[in-house]
PDB file of C-alpha atoms in Angstrom:
ATOM      1  CA  ASP A   1      18.217   8.740  45.548  1.00 60.00           C
ATOM      2  CA  ALA A   2      18.526  11.749  47.800  1.00 80.00           C
ATOM      3  CA  GLY A   3      19.073  11.146  51.483  1.00 92.00           C
ATOM      4  CA  VAL A   4      17.324  12.808  54.382  1.00 95.00           C
ATOM      5  CA  THR A   5      17.393  16.568  54.006  1.00 96.00           C
ATOM      6  CA  GLN A   6      17.016  19.173  56.727  1.00 96.00           C
ATOM      7  CA  SER A   7      16.614  22.928  56.705  1.00 96.00           C
ATOM      8  CA  PRO A   8      17.951  25.297  57.677  1.00 96.00           C
ATOM      9  CA  THR A   9      21.556  24.217  58.160  1.00 95.00           C
ATOM     10  CA  HIS A  10      22.248  26.756  60.862  1.00 95.00           C
ATOM     11  CA  LEU A  11      20.006  28.951  62.961  1.00 95.00           C
ATOM     12  CA  ILE A  12      20.642  31.603  65.591  1.00 97.00           C
ATOM     13  CA  LYS A  13      17.829  32.627  67.947  1.00 97.00           C
ATOM     14  CA  THR A  14      17.530  34.500  71.219  1.00 97.00           C
ATOM     15  CA  ARG A  15      16.021  33.241  74.442  1.00 97.00           C
ATOM     16  CA  GLY A  16      12.234  33.196  74.472  1.00 97.00           C
ATOM     17  CA  GLN A  17      11.882  32.966  70.695  1.00 97.00           C
ATOM     18  CA  GLN A  18      10.292  30.136  68.769  1.00 97.00           C
ATOM     19  CA  VAL A  19      11.905  28.023  66.060  1.00 98.00           C
ATOM     20  CA  THR A  20      10.716  25.612  63.361  1.00 98.00           C
ATOM     21  CA  LEU A  21      13.009  22.993  61.860  1.00 98.00           C
ATOM     22  CA  ARG A  22      12.156  21.022  58.751  1.00 98.00           C
ATOM     23  CA  CYS A  23      12.925  17.534  57.520  1.00 98.00           C
ATOM     24  CA  SER A  24      12.287  15.639  54.296  1.00 97.00           C
ATOM     25  CA  PRO A  25      12.678  11.863  54.546  1.00 96.00           C
ATOM     26  CA  ILE A  26      14.169   9.512  52.017  1.00 95.00           C
ATOM     27  CA  SER A  27      11.678   8.855  49.233  1.00 94.00           C
ATOM     28  CA  GLY A  28       9.410   5.974  50.232  1.00 92.00           C
ATOM     29  CA  HIS A  29      10.099   6.299  53.948  1.00 94.00           C
ATOM     30  CA  LYS A  30       7.001   6.867  56.041  1.00 94.00           C
ATOM     31  CA  SER A  31       8.514   7.307  59.499  1.00 93.00           C
ATOM     32  CA  VAL A  32      10.436  10.309  60.807  1.00 95.00           C
ATOM     33  CA  SER A  33      12.176  10.658  64.154  1.00 94.00           C
ATOM     34  CA  TRP A  34      13.793  13.682  65.771  1.00 96.00           C
ATOM     35  CA  TYR A  35      16.887  13.680  68.006  1.00 95.00           C
ATOM     36  CA  GLN A  36      18.736  16.387  69.939  1.00 97.00           C
ATOM     37  CA  GLN A  37      22.511  16.148  70.105  1.00 94.00           C
ATOM     38  CA  VAL A  38      24.170  18.437  72.613  1.00 95.00           C
ATOM     39  CA  LEU A  39      27.888  19.023  72.091  1.00 90.00           C
ATOM     40  CA  GLY A  40      29.902  16.129  73.503  1.00 88.00           C
ATOM     41  CA  GLN A  41      26.897  13.843  73.916  1.00 91.00           C
ATOM     42  CA  GLY A  42      25.084  11.214  71.919  1.00 92.00           C
ATOM     43  CA  PRO A  43      21.774  12.013  70.257  1.00 93.00           C
ATOM     44  CA  GLN A  44      18.688  11.936  72.478  1.00 94.00           C
ATOM     45  CA  PHE A  45      15.307  10.806  71.168  1.00 92.00           C
ATOM     46  CA  ILE A  46      12.611  13.500  71.000  1.00 94.00           C
ATOM     47  CA  PHE A  47       9.771  12.189  68.797  1.00 90.00           C
ATOM     48  CA  GLN A  48       8.813   9.561  66.262  1.00 91.00           C
ATOM     49  CA  TYR A  49       6.029  10.044  63.708  1.00 92.00           C
ATOM     50  CA  TYR A  50       4.548   7.481  61.383  1.00 90.00           C
ATOM     51  CA  GLU A  51       1.750   8.114  58.907  1.00 88.00           C
ATOM     52  CA  LYS A  52       1.207  11.559  60.447  1.00 89.00           C
ATOM     53  CA  GLU A  53       0.648  10.206  63.946  1.00 90.00           C
ATOM     54  CA  GLU A  54       2.938  10.478  66.928  1.00 90.00           C
ATOM     55  CA  ARG A  55       4.244   7.045  67.750  1.00 87.00           C
ATOM     56  CA  GLY A  56       6.699   7.846  70.508  1.00 86.00           C
ATOM     57  CA  ARG A  57       7.957  10.713  72.634  1.00 88.00           C
ATOM     58  CA  GLY A  58      11.151  11.119  74.623  1.00 89.00           C
ATOM     59  CA  ASN A  59      11.697  12.945  77.885  1.00 89.00           C
ATOM     60  CA  PHE A  60      11.390  16.503  76.593  1.00 94.00           C
ATOM     61  CA  PRO A  61       9.162  19.337  77.850  1.00 96.00           C
ATOM     62  CA  ASP A  62       5.948  20.388  76.155  1.00 95.00           C
ATOM     63  CA  ARG A  63       7.813  23.300  74.564  1.00 97.00           C
ATOM     64  CA  PHE A  64       8.865  20.723  71.979  1.00 97.00           C
ATOM     65  CA  SER A  65       6.258  19.677  69.436  1.00 96.00           C
ATOM     66  CA  ALA A  66       6.259  18.154  65.999  1.00 96.00           C
ATOM     67  CA  ARG A  67       4.038  17.127  63.150  1.00 96.00           C
ATOM     68  CA  GLN A  68       4.196  15.072  59.990  1.00 96.00           C
ATOM     69  CA  PHE A  69       2.582  16.023  56.714  1.00 96.00           C
ATOM     70  CA  PRO A  70       0.845  13.870  54.083  1.00 95.00           C
ATOM     71  CA  ASN A  71       4.064  13.786  52.027  1.00 94.00           C
ATOM     72  CA  TYR A  72       5.835  12.395  55.148  1.00 96.00           C
ATOM     73  CA  SER A  73       7.958  15.482  55.681  1.00 97.00           C
ATOM     74  CA  SER A  74       8.079  16.765  59.229  1.00 97.00           C
ATOM     75  CA  GLU A  75       8.535  19.894  61.315  1.00 97.00           C
ATOM     76  CA  LEU A  76       9.925  20.218  64.801  1.00 98.00           C
ATOM     77  CA  ASN A  77       8.829  23.286  66.775  1.00 98.00           C
ATOM     78  CA  VAL A  78      10.445  24.577  69.913  1.00 98.00           C
ATOM     79  CA  ASN A  79       8.801  27.407  71.864  1.00 97.00           C
ATOM     80  CA  ALA A  80      10.223  29.709  74.539  1.00 97.00           C
ATOM     81  CA  LEU A  81      13.799  28.850  73.672  1.00 97.00           C
ATOM     82  CA  LEU A  82      16.320  28.387  76.460  1.00 97.00           C
ATOM     83  CA  LEU A  83      20.093  28.556  76.253  1.00 97.00           C
ATOM     84  CA  GLY A  84      20.148  24.807  76.913  1.00 96.00           C
ATOM     85  CA  ASP A  85      18.242  24.166  73.681  1.00 97.00           C
ATOM     86  CA  SER A  86      21.410  24.968  71.745  1.00 97.00           C
ATOM     87  CA  ALA A  87      22.251  21.730  69.963  1.00 97.00           C
ATOM     88  CA  LEU A  88      22.385  19.836  66.697  1.00 95.00           C
ATOM     89  CA  TYR A  89      18.902  18.643  65.817  1.00 97.00           C
ATOM     90  CA  LEU A  90      18.884  15.468  63.781  1.00 96.00           C
ATOM     91  CA  CYS A  91      16.086  14.011  61.738  1.00 96.00           C
ATOM     92  CA  ALA A  92      16.038  10.323  60.841  1.00 95.00           C
ATOM     93  CA  SER A  93      13.752   8.444  58.497  1.00 94.00           C
ATOM     94  CA  SER A  94      12.943   4.765  58.096  1.00 92.00           C
ATOM     95  CA  PRO A  95      10.697   2.808  55.744  1.00 91.00           C
ATOM     96  CA  ALA A  96       7.984   1.645  58.137  1.00 82.00           C
ATOM     97  CA  GLY A  97       9.029   2.818  61.571  1.00 78.00           C
ATOM     98  CA  THR A  98       9.173  -0.669  63.016  1.00 79.00           C
ATOM     99  CA  VAL A  99      11.508  -1.686  65.811  1.00 76.00           C
ATOM    100  CA  THR A 100      13.829  -3.525  63.427  1.00 80.00           C
ATOM    101  CA  ASP A 101      13.984  -0.769  60.809  1.00 85.00           C
ATOM    102  CA  THR A 102      17.238   1.083  60.320  1.00 88.00           C
ATOM    103  CA  GLN A 103      17.046   4.834  60.794  1.00 91.00           C
ATOM    104  CA  TYR A 104      18.893   7.012  58.280  1.00 93.00           C
ATOM    105  CA  PHE A 105      19.955  10.417  59.526  1.00 94.00           C
ATOM    106  CA  GLY A 106      20.081  13.802  57.872  1.00 95.00           C
ATOM    107  CA  PRO A 107      22.947  16.283  58.268  1.00 93.00           C
ATOM    108  CA  GLY A 108      21.197  18.141  61.073  1.00 95.00           C
ATOM    109  CA  THR A 109      20.281  21.706  61.922  1.00 96.00           C
ATOM    110  CA  ARG A 110      22.663  23.539  64.236  1.00 95.00           C
ATOM    111  CA  LEU A 111      20.596  25.729  66.595  1.00 97.00           C
ATOM    112  CA  THR A 112      22.336  28.369  68.676  1.00 97.00           C
ATOM    113  CA  VAL A 113      20.333  30.183  71.346  1.00 97.00           C
ATOM    114  CA  LEU A 114      21.831  33.447  72.603  1.00 96.00           C
TER     115      LEU A 114
ATOM    116  CA  ALA B   1      15.266   1.227  80.918  1.00 77.00           C
ATOM    117  CA  GLN B   2      17.815   0.807  78.178  1.00 85.00           C
ATOM    118  CA  SER B   3      21.342   2.196  78.306  1.00 90.00           C
ATOM    119  CA  VAL B   4      24.645   2.056  76.474  1.00 95.00           C
ATOM    120  CA  ALA B   5      28.181   2.542  77.758  1.00 96.00           C
ATOM    121  CA  GLN B   6      31.154   3.421  75.610  1.00 97.00           C
ATOM    122  CA  PRO B   7      34.009   3.239  78.113  1.00 96.00           C
ATOM    123  CA  GLU B   8      36.650   4.947  75.981  1.00 96.00           C
ATOM    124  CA  ASP B   9      36.418   8.627  75.087  1.00 95.00           C
ATOM    125  CA  GLN B  10      39.119   8.190  72.466  1.00 97.00           C
ATOM    126  CA  VAL B  11      40.866   5.300  70.732  1.00 98.00           C
ATOM    127  CA  ASN B  12      44.164   5.801  68.913  1.00 98.00           C
ATOM    128  CA  VAL B  13      45.382   3.231  66.404  1.00 98.00           C
ATOM    129  CA  ALA B  14      48.103   3.189  63.764  1.00 98.00           C
ATOM    130  CA  GLU B  15      47.049   2.952  60.140  1.00 97.00           C
ATOM    131  CA  GLY B  16      46.962  -0.658  59.017  1.00 97.00           C
ATOM    132  CA  ASN B  17      46.487  -2.030  62.520  1.00 98.00           C
ATOM    133  CA  PRO B  18      43.263  -3.652  63.704  1.00 97.00           C
ATOM    134  CA  LEU B  19      40.870  -1.445  65.635  1.00 97.00           C
ATOM    135  CA  THR B  20      38.258  -2.108  68.304  1.00 97.00           C
ATOM    136  CA  VAL B  21      35.722   0.353  69.684  1.00 98.00           C
ATOM    137  CA  LYS B  22      33.987  -0.966  72.782  1.00 98.00           C
ATOM    138  CA  CYS B  23      30.303  -0.913  73.659  1.00 98.00           C
ATOM    139  CA  THR B  24      28.300  -2.511  76.446  1.00 97.00           C
ATOM    140  CA  TYR B  25      24.557  -2.285  76.881  1.00 95.00           C
ATOM    141  CA  SER B  26      21.805  -2.799  79.410  1.00 92.00           C
ATOM    142  CA  VAL B  27      18.234  -3.759  78.570  1.00 88.00           C
ATOM    143  CA  SER B  28      15.503  -5.651  80.362  1.00 83.00           C
ATOM    144  CA  GLY B  29      14.651  -7.741  77.319  1.00 81.00           C
ATOM    145  CA  ASN B  30      16.643  -8.716  74.255  1.00 84.00           C
ATOM    146  CA  PRO B  31      18.502  -5.962  72.433  1.00 88.00           C
ATOM    147  CA  TYR B  32      18.608  -4.533  68.974  1.00 92.00           C
ATOM    148  CA  LEU B  33      22.068  -2.981  68.581  1.00 94.00           C
ATOM    149  CA  PHE B  34      23.425  -0.415  66.138  1.00 95.00           C
ATOM    150  CA  TRP B  35      26.651   1.343  65.248  1.00 97.00           C
ATOM    151  CA  TYR B  36      26.744   4.764  63.613  1.00 96.00           C
ATOM    152  CA  VAL B  37      29.652   6.996  62.581  1.00 96.00           C
ATOM    153  CA  GLN B  38      29.665  10.797  62.610  1.00 94.00           C
ATOM    154  CA  TYR B  39      32.130  12.928  60.706  1.00 90.00           C
ATOM    155  CA  PRO B  40      32.679  16.576  61.756  1.00 83.00           C
ATOM    156  CA  ASN B  41      29.648  18.798  61.158  1.00 75.00           C
ATOM    157  CA  ARG B  42      27.761  15.883  59.628  1.00 78.00           C
ATOM    158  CA  GLY B  43      24.848  13.707  60.590  1.00 83.00           C
ATOM    159  CA  LEU B  44      25.119  10.076  61.591  1.00 91.00           C
ATOM    160  CA  GLN B  45      25.866   7.378  59.030  1.00 93.00           C
ATOM    161  CA  PHE B  46      24.611   3.836  59.617  1.00 93.00           C
ATOM    162  CA  LEU B  47      27.335   1.172  59.789  1.00 96.00           C
ATOM    163  CA  LEU B  48      25.646  -2.028  60.930  1.00 96.00           C
ATOM    164  CA  LYS B  49      23.024  -3.557  63.185  1.00 94.00           C
ATOM    165  CA  TYR B  50      22.328  -6.721  65.136  1.00 94.00           C
ATOM    166  CA  ILE B  51      18.736  -7.903  65.169  1.00 90.00           C
ATOM    167  CA  THR B  52      18.958 -11.668  65.550  1.00 86.00           C
ATOM    168  CA  GLY B  53      20.891 -14.642  64.241  1.00 86.00           C
ATOM    169  CA  ASP B  54      24.660 -14.756  63.673  1.00 89.00           C
ATOM    170  CA  ASN B  55      26.555 -13.013  66.452  1.00 92.00           C
ATOM    171  CA  LEU B  56      29.094 -11.603  63.972  1.00 95.00           C
ATOM    172  CA  VAL B  57      27.592  -8.790  61.949  1.00 96.00           C
ATOM    173  CA  LYS B  58      29.294  -7.325  58.908  1.00 96.00           C
ATOM    174  CA  GLY B  59      28.632  -3.773  57.849  1.00 95.00           C
ATOM    175  CA  SER B  60      29.749  -0.895  55.680  1.00 91.00           C
ATOM    176  CA  TYR B  61      33.354   0.128  54.925  1.00 92.00           C
ATOM    177  CA  GLY B  62      34.819  -3.157  56.212  1.00 95.00           C
ATOM    178  CA  PHE B  63      33.502  -2.798  59.742  1.00 97.00           C
ATOM    179  CA  GLU B  64      32.067  -5.675  61.735  1.00 97.00           C
ATOM    180  CA  ALA B  65      30.743  -6.138  65.257  1.00 97.00           C
ATOM    181  CA  GLU B  66      30.339  -9.112  67.540  1.00 95.00           C
ATOM    182  CA  PHE B  67      27.290  -9.526  69.742  1.00 95.00           C
ATOM    183  CA  ASN B  68      28.130 -11.204  73.059  1.00 95.00           C
ATOM    184  CA  LYS B  69      25.045 -11.801  75.155  1.00 93.00           C
ATOM    185  CA  SER B  70      26.848 -13.110  78.239  1.00 94.00           C
ATOM    186  CA  GLN B  71      29.085 -10.024  78.372  1.00 95.00           C
ATOM    187  CA  THR B  72      26.325  -7.684  77.132  1.00 95.00           C
ATOM    188  CA  SER B  73      28.770  -6.279  74.629  1.00 97.00           C
ATOM    189  CA  PHE B  74      28.701  -5.243  70.980  1.00 97.00           C
ATOM    190  CA  HIS B  75      32.238  -4.167  70.098  1.00 98.00           C
ATOM    191  CA  LEU B  76      32.999  -2.633  66.712  1.00 98.00           C
ATOM    192  CA  LYS B  77      36.020  -3.978  64.858  1.00 98.00           C
ATOM    193  CA  LYS B  78      37.977  -3.549  61.656  1.00 97.00           C
ATOM    194  CA  PRO B  79      40.964  -5.673  60.594  1.00 97.00           C
ATOM    195  CA  SER B  80      42.984  -2.809  59.110  1.00 97.00           C
ATOM    196  CA  ALA B  81      42.386   0.835  60.023  1.00 97.00           C
ATOM    197  CA  LEU B  82      42.459   3.661  57.493  1.00 97.00           C
ATOM    198  CA  VAL B  83      43.192   7.334  58.200  1.00 96.00           C
ATOM    199  CA  SER B  84      39.768   8.076  56.697  1.00 94.00           C
ATOM    200  CA  ASP B  85      38.159   6.001  59.478  1.00 96.00           C
ATOM    201  CA  SER B  86      38.978   8.816  61.939  1.00 96.00           C
ATOM    202  CA  ALA B  87      35.608   9.996  63.227  1.00 96.00           C
ATOM    203  CA  LEU B  88      33.179   9.786  66.134  1.00 96.00           C
ATOM    204  CA  TYR B  89      31.520   6.389  66.620  1.00 98.00           C
ATOM    205  CA  PHE B  90      28.224   5.844  68.402  1.00 97.00           C
ATOM    206  CA  CYS B  91      26.772   2.615  69.714  1.00 97.00           C
ATOM    207  CA  ALA B  92      23.000   2.496  70.179  1.00 95.00           C
ATOM    208  CA  VAL B  93      20.467   0.082  71.648  1.00 92.00           C
ATOM    209  CA  ARG B  94      16.763  -0.545  71.400  1.00 86.00           C
ATOM    210  CA  ASP B  95      15.064  -2.830  73.911  1.00 78.00           C
ATOM    211  CA  ARG B  96      12.988  -5.413  72.069  1.00 72.00           C
ATOM    212  CA  LYS B  97      10.812  -6.009  75.141  1.00 64.00           C
ATOM    213  CA  ASN B  98      10.069  -2.413  76.072  1.00 57.00           C
ATOM    214  CA  SER B  99      10.174  -0.781  72.679  1.00 57.00           C
ATOM    215  CA  GLY B 100       6.510   0.105  72.868  1.00 55.00           C
ATOM    216  CA  GLY B 101       6.347  -0.615  69.170  1.00 53.00           C
ATOM    217  CA  TYR B 102       8.361   2.436  68.251  1.00 67.00           C
ATOM    218  CA  GLN B 103      11.877   3.313  67.418  1.00 69.00           C
ATOM    219  CA  LYS B 104      13.311   5.056  70.440  1.00 79.00           C
ATOM    220  CA  VAL B 105      17.028   4.376  70.318  1.00 86.00           C
ATOM    221  CA  THR B 106      19.389   5.139  73.182  1.00 91.00           C
ATOM    222  CA  PHE B 107      22.862   6.252  72.101  1.00 94.00           C
ATOM    223  CA  GLY B 108      26.160   6.126  73.932  1.00 95.00           C
ATOM    224  CA  ILE B 109      28.202   9.307  74.333  1.00 95.00           C
ATOM    225  CA  GLY B 110      30.473   8.335  71.474  1.00 96.00           C
ATOM    226  CA  THR B 111      34.098   7.280  71.040  1.00 97.00           C
ATOM    227  CA  LYS B 112      36.516   9.353  68.995  1.00 97.00           C
ATOM    228  CA  LEU B 113      38.646   7.171  66.775  1.00 97.00           C
ATOM    229  CA  GLN B 114      41.980   8.620  65.687  1.00 97.00           C
ATOM    230  CA  VAL B 115      43.911   6.664  63.053  1.00 97.00           C
ATOM    231  CA  ILE B 116      47.532   7.759  62.961  1.00 97.00           C
ATOM    232  CA  PRO B 117      49.357   7.645  59.611  1.00 95.00           C
TER     233      PRO B 117
END
């Protein structure tokens, strides 16, 4: 089976622009979470979605938003990009999104804001 | 609040020797604990997790970790290191009490493991 896939692999934007990142979970997984990993740091939790509803949100500004589609894929949107948004954005999926579920991560999207 | 500390930025070990990567945690309730590995320009790969039960957890690629509640630690270990184990290792925690029913995981800053041939 294919793992979690993310697109695009790399992205370069300028300050003030908007970006959309995409994620397809492992087949059969209904929960998707998004993490931001700044260089030299561990991933930080942004959102979790389950069955198209937001289940949890981390400490990120309202410029960050996400949604989940009926096929369980997900998009992360970031508006009014800042230089500090440059990071690796990771998507993780899990079967049912419960607290004991293991999250499986995709390869990430590298976002560079100039 | 939940937090994780990985006290060593880098661990160097000779190939064939045992390795230990340290992790301590802080939660208000009981913890769920995870180890992930990240290779350069790659996402995170799941190694193992502690949910409940036996304090010694065995995972992928010969890795294991020991949960120690009194020391609030969850150190990652392997009896014999391989050069291919060289990577960045992340410990992560989820607070069972304050999870809010969702999967927010708090990661440490990572420990770089260098296995020397």
